[in-house]
PDB file of C-alpha atoms in Angstrom:
ATOM      1  CA  MET A   6       0.025   0.132   0.315  1.00 46.00           C
ATOM      2  CA  GLN A   7       2.778   2.521   0.650  1.00 50.00           C
ATOM      3  CA  CYS A   8       3.898   2.334  -3.264  1.00 52.00           C
ATOM      4  CA  LYS A   9       0.849   3.212  -4.531  1.00 48.00           C
ATOM      5  CA  LYS A  10       0.738   6.146  -2.160  1.00 47.00           C
ATOM      6  CA  GLU A  11       4.220   7.398  -3.102  1.00 45.00           C
ATOM      7  CA  ASP A  12       3.288   7.024  -6.810  1.00 51.00           C
ATOM      8  CA  SER A  13       0.725   9.194  -6.426  1.00 50.00           C
ATOM      9  CA  LYS A  14       2.256  11.502  -4.847  1.00 53.00           C
ATOM     10  CA  LYS A  15       5.060  11.306  -7.637  1.00 59.00           C
ATOM     11  CA  LYS A  16       2.486  12.276 -10.309  1.00 64.00           C
ATOM     12  CA  ASN A  17       1.695  16.040  -8.265  1.00 81.00           C
ATOM     13  CA  GLU A  18       5.211  16.502  -8.357  1.00 92.00           C
ATOM     14  CA  LEU A  19       6.598  18.343 -10.712  1.00 95.00           C
ATOM     15  CA  PRO A  20       9.568  16.231 -11.718  1.00 94.00           C
ATOM     16  CA  ALA A  21      13.323  17.672 -10.953  1.00 94.00           C
ATOM     17  CA  ALA A  22      15.227  20.169 -12.467  1.00 93.00           C
ATOM     18  CA  THR A  23      17.961  17.396 -13.231  1.00 96.00           C
ATOM     19  CA  GLN A  24      20.843  18.125 -16.377  1.00 97.00           C
ATOM     20  CA  GLU A  25      21.185  13.821 -16.423  1.00 97.00           C
ATOM     21  CA  GLY A  26      18.918  12.843 -19.630  1.00 95.00           C
ATOM     22  CA  ARG A  27      16.584  11.316 -17.522  1.00 95.00           C
ATOM     23  CA  ASN A  28      13.952  12.015 -19.754  1.00 94.00           C
ATOM     24  CA  THR A  29      11.795  14.344 -17.299  1.00 95.00           C
ATOM     25  CA  PHE A  30       8.947  17.228 -18.646  1.00 94.00           C
ATOM     26  CA  GLY A  31       6.399  19.034 -16.409  1.00 95.00           C
ATOM     27  CA  PHE A  32       5.185  22.352 -15.643  1.00 94.00           C
ATOM     28  CA  LEU A  33       2.268  24.059 -14.094  1.00 96.00           C
ATOM     29  CA  LEU A  34      -0.047  24.641 -15.943  1.00 90.00           C
ATOM     30  CA  ASN A  35      -2.298  27.268 -15.056  1.00 90.00           C
ATOM     31  CA  GLY A  36      -1.344  26.545 -11.015  1.00 93.00           C
ATOM     32  CA  GLU A  37      -1.770  22.625 -11.560  1.00 92.00           C
ATOM     33  CA  VAL A  38       0.974  20.148 -12.336  1.00 94.00           C
ATOM     34  CA  TRP A  39       0.842  19.227 -15.842  1.00 90.00           C
ATOM     35  CA  ARG A  40       3.100  16.014 -16.574  1.00 92.00           C
ATOM     36  CA  PRO A  41       2.781  13.569 -19.829  1.00 90.00           C
ATOM     37  CA  GLU A  42       1.020  10.661 -20.129  1.00 82.00           C
ATOM     38  CA  GLY A  43      -1.327   8.449 -21.015  1.00 73.00           C
ATOM     39  CA  LYS A  44      -0.937   4.582 -22.803  1.00 60.00           C
ATOM     40  CA  LEU A  45      -3.882   5.526 -25.168  1.00 54.00           C
ATOM     41  CA  LEU A  46      -0.263   7.606 -27.114  1.00 51.00           C
ATOM     42  CA  ASP A  47       2.214   6.050 -29.079  1.00 59.00           C
ATOM     43  CA  GLN A  48       4.601   8.545 -28.071  1.00 63.00           C
ATOM     44  CA  ILE A  49       3.720  10.517 -24.949  1.00 83.00           C
ATOM     45  CA  LEU A  50       7.507  12.989 -24.788  1.00 89.00           C
ATOM     46  CA  ASP A  51       9.866  13.726 -27.593  1.00 90.00           C
ATOM     47  CA  LEU A  52      12.881  15.167 -27.676  1.00 92.00           C
ATOM     48  CA  SER A  53      14.872  16.145 -30.789  1.00 92.00           C
ATOM     49  CA  TYR A  54      17.736  18.599 -31.609  1.00 95.00           C
ATOM     50  CA  ASP A  55      18.831  18.544 -35.501  1.00 95.00           C
ATOM     51  CA  PRO A  56      22.902  21.251 -36.022  1.00 94.00           C
ATOM     52  CA  SER A  57      22.138  21.640 -39.429  1.00 93.00           C
ATOM     53  CA  TRP A  58      18.592  23.465 -39.840  1.00 91.00           C
ATOM     54  CA  MET A  59      19.124  26.874 -39.159  1.00 89.00           C
ATOM     55  CA  GLY A  60      21.817  27.449 -36.529  1.00 91.00           C
ATOM     56  CA  GLY A  61      20.107  24.564 -34.782  1.00 93.00           C
ATOM     57  CA  ALA A  62      16.631  23.097 -34.696  1.00 91.00           C
ATOM     58  CA  LEU A  63      15.506  22.119 -31.808  1.00 92.00           C
ATOM     59  CA  SER A  64      11.882  20.564 -30.994  1.00 89.00           C
ATOM     60  CA  ILE A  65      10.015  19.167 -28.107  1.00 91.00           C
ATOM     61  CA  LYS A  66       6.828  17.090 -27.862  1.00 88.00           C
ATOM     62  CA  ALA A  67       5.000  15.729 -24.725  1.00 89.00           C
ATOM     63  CA  ASP A  68       0.895  14.793 -24.164  1.00 85.00           C
ATOM     64  CA  GLN A  69      -0.817  13.866 -21.990  1.00 83.00           C
ATOM     65  CA  LEU A  70      -4.455  11.820 -22.167  1.00 77.00           C
ATOM     66  CA  ILE A  71      -6.947  13.610 -20.275  1.00 70.00           C
ATOM     67  CA  SER A  72     -10.195  11.351 -19.926  1.00 66.00           C
ATOM     68  CA  ASN A  73     -13.058   9.700 -21.967  1.00 65.00           C
ATOM     69  CA  GLY A  74      -9.369  10.331 -25.430  1.00 66.00           C
ATOM     70  CA  ASN A  75      -9.296  13.778 -24.662  1.00 70.00           C
ATOM     71  CA  VAL A  76      -5.402  14.980 -24.879  1.00 76.00           C
ATOM     72  CA  MET A  77      -3.259  17.663 -24.315  1.00 79.00           C
ATOM     73  CA  ASN A  78      -0.823  18.007 -26.514  1.00 80.00           C
ATOM     74  CA  ILE A  79       2.295  20.465 -25.805  1.00 84.00           C
ATOM     75  CA  ALA A  80       5.123  21.345 -28.241  1.00 84.00           C
ATOM     76  CA  ILE A  81       8.029  24.015 -27.080  1.00 86.00           C
ATOM     77  CA  GLY A  82      11.194  24.531 -30.478  1.00 83.00           C
ATOM     78  CA  GLY A  83      13.138  27.454 -32.438  1.00 85.00           C
ATOM     79  CA  ILE A  84      15.598  27.080 -34.091  1.00 86.00           C
ATOM     80  CA  GLY A  85      19.257  28.854 -33.747  1.00 90.00           C
ATOM     81  CA  ILE A  86      19.663  27.204 -30.671  1.00 92.00           C
ATOM     82  CA  SER A  87      23.842  25.782 -30.830  1.00 94.00           C
ATOM     83  CA  LYS A  88      24.630  26.593 -27.521  1.00 96.00           C
ATOM     84  CA  PRO A  89      23.116  27.059 -23.459  1.00 97.00           C
ATOM     85  CA  GLY A  90      21.249  30.705 -22.979  1.00 96.00           C
ATOM     86  CA  THR A  91      18.089  32.011 -22.853  1.00 94.00           C
ATOM     87  CA  TYR A  92      15.864  32.188 -26.176  1.00 89.00           C
ATOM     88  CA  ASN A  93      12.653  34.612 -26.050  1.00 84.00           C
ATOM     89  CA  LEU A  94       9.398  32.413 -27.651  1.00 72.00           C
ATOM     90  CA  THR A  95      10.207  34.801 -30.259  1.00 61.00           C
ATOM     91  CA  SER A  96       8.816  34.361 -34.462  1.00 45.00           C
ATOM     92  CA  TYR A  97      12.002  32.071 -33.960  1.00 43.00           C
ATOM     93  CA  MET A  98      10.470  30.360 -31.049  1.00 46.00           C
ATOM     94  CA  ASN A  99       7.075  28.616 -30.871  1.00 52.00           C
ATOM     95  CA  VAL A 100       4.721  26.804 -28.522  1.00 58.00           C
ATOM     96  CA  TYR A 101       1.578  25.254 -29.735  1.00 60.00           C
ATOM     97  CA  TYR A 102      -1.411  23.891 -27.396  1.00 64.00           C
ATOM     98  CA  SER A 103      -3.828  22.159 -28.380  1.00 64.00           C
ATOM     99  CA  ASP A 104      -6.662  20.690 -25.935  1.00 62.00           C
ATOM    100  CA  SER A 105      -9.259  18.084 -27.485  1.00 60.00           C
ATOM    101  CA  LYS A 106     -11.143  18.143 -24.347  1.00 60.00           C
ATOM    102  CA  ASN A 107     -12.272  22.164 -24.633  1.00 64.00           C
ATOM    103  CA  GLU A 108     -11.599  22.751 -28.205  1.00 69.00           C
ATOM    104  CA  CYS A 109      -8.526  25.227 -28.715  1.00 74.00           C
ATOM    105  CA  SER A 110      -5.157  25.460 -30.096  1.00 76.00           C
ATOM    106  CA  TYR A 111      -3.076  27.429 -29.565  1.00 73.00           C
ATOM    107  CA  ASP A 112      -1.021  28.614 -32.784  1.00 69.00           C
ATOM    108  CA  GLU A 113       0.189  31.211 -34.919  1.00 69.00           C
ATOM    109  CA  ASN A 114      -2.791  33.067 -34.384  1.00 72.00           C
ATOM    110  CA  SER A 115      -2.292  33.385 -30.239  1.00 76.00           C
ATOM    111  CA  THR A 116      -0.371  35.678 -28.690  1.00 81.00           C
ATOM    112  CA  VAL A 117       2.622  33.656 -26.608  1.00 81.00           C
ATOM    113  CA  SER A 118       5.817  35.734 -24.760  1.00 85.00           C
ATOM    114  CA  GLY A 119       8.027  33.311 -22.560  1.00 88.00           C
ATOM    115  CA  PHE A 120      11.052  32.227 -23.083  1.00 90.00           C
ATOM    116  CA  ILE A 121      13.827  28.878 -22.587  1.00 92.00           C
ATOM    117  CA  THR A 122      16.245  28.548 -21.092  1.00 95.00           C
ATOM    118  CA  ILE A 123      18.571  25.825 -22.148  1.00 96.00           C
ATOM    119  CA  THR A 124      20.850  24.809 -18.762  1.00 97.00           C
ATOM    120  CA  ARG A 125      22.960  22.333 -20.402  1.00 98.00           C
ATOM    121  CA  PHE A 126      23.101  21.429 -23.966  1.00 97.00           C
ATOM    122  CA  ASP A 127      25.628  18.410 -24.090  1.00 97.00           C
ATOM    123  CA  LEU A 128      25.690  16.972 -28.439  1.00 95.00           C
ATOM    124  CA  SER A 129      28.425  14.709 -27.041  1.00 95.00           C
ATOM    125  CA  ALA A 130      26.338  12.496 -24.316  1.00 97.00           C
ATOM    126  CA  LYS A 131      23.331  13.441 -26.426  1.00 96.00           C
ATOM    127  CA  ILE A 132      21.357  15.033 -22.892  1.00 97.00           C
ATOM    128  CA  ILE A 133      19.712  19.158 -23.736  1.00 97.00           C
ATOM    129  CA  SER A 134      18.198  20.415 -20.353  1.00 97.00           C
ATOM    130  CA  GLY A 135      16.491  23.838 -19.123  1.00 97.00           C
ATOM    131  CA  THR A 136      14.026  24.991 -17.605  1.00 96.00           C
ATOM    132  CA  PHE A 137      10.721  27.711 -19.754  1.00 94.00           C
ATOM    133  CA  HIS A 138       7.723  29.780 -18.786  1.00 93.00           C
ATOM    134  CA  PHE A 139       5.225  31.070 -21.203  1.00 89.00           C
ATOM    135  CA  LYS A 140       1.650  32.349 -21.473  1.00 88.00           C
ATOM    136  CA  LEU A 141      -0.225  31.754 -24.593  1.00 85.00           C
ATOM    137  CA  GLU A 142      -3.762  33.603 -25.557  1.00 85.00           C
ATOM    138  CA  LYS A 143      -5.958  33.683 -28.404  1.00 83.00           C
ATOM    139  CA  ASP A 144      -9.779  34.831 -28.435  1.00 85.00           C
ATOM    140  CA  GLY A 145     -11.512  32.710 -27.521  1.00 83.00           C
ATOM    141  CA  CYS A 146      -9.755  30.271 -25.297  1.00 83.00           C
ATOM    142  CA  GLU A 147      -8.374  30.267 -21.786  1.00 83.00           C
ATOM    143  CA  THR A 148      -5.244  31.875 -20.952  1.00 87.00           C
ATOM    144  CA  ILE A 149      -2.656  29.249 -20.426  1.00 85.00           C
ATOM    145  CA  ASP A 150       0.534  30.185 -18.098  1.00 91.00           C
ATOM    146  CA  ALA A 151       2.813  28.000 -17.589  1.00 92.00           C
ATOM    147  CA  THR A 152       4.772  28.422 -14.935  1.00 96.00           C
ATOM    148  CA  ASP A 153       8.116  26.403 -14.009  1.00 97.00           C
ATOM    149  CA  GLY A 154       8.736  24.232 -16.818  1.00 96.00           C
ATOM    150  CA  ARG A 155      11.706  21.838 -16.853  1.00 97.00           C
ATOM    151  CA  PHE A 156      12.741  19.406 -18.974  1.00 96.00           C
ATOM    152  CA  ASP A 157      16.061  16.723 -18.872  1.00 97.00           C
ATOM    153  CA  MET A 158      15.818  14.897 -22.055  1.00 96.00           C
ATOM    154  CA  ARG A 159      17.887  12.499 -24.280  1.00 94.00           C
ATOM    155  CA  ILE A 160      18.394  13.488 -27.761  1.00 90.00           C
ATOM    156  CA  GLU A 161      16.368  10.426 -29.906  1.00 75.00           C
TER     157      GLU A 161
END
């Protein structure tokens, strides 16, 4: 019984902010913990990096199965990333968020603000880690405020 309590508690916490390639991702979505999860999906967490595309192209994708087949998707990415540093979410950095339950997609017609900070960028070890914060606004949709975001992933 004790293991189930600990597992349940971990689901309600953000992953530790590590830099070891642990394949973790999470943030607070309007104050609530958001972590990728769900058995229905083939791939719930993916990081890809192409050093040859426009100075380095980074893409992080995560999915969460909510209930009744409703899925929340998030994608953070951009170009010109080739070292640790902070990158503002501008036309070169994109965030995509979709929630099939509320039928809102935050895409090119959304207002995006925020940043992604790369804290470890180690291509030889195939590890990219960092933190992020963003806000998405779109007419007719709830404002999405992602805070305390962190990821620690291996490049596939």
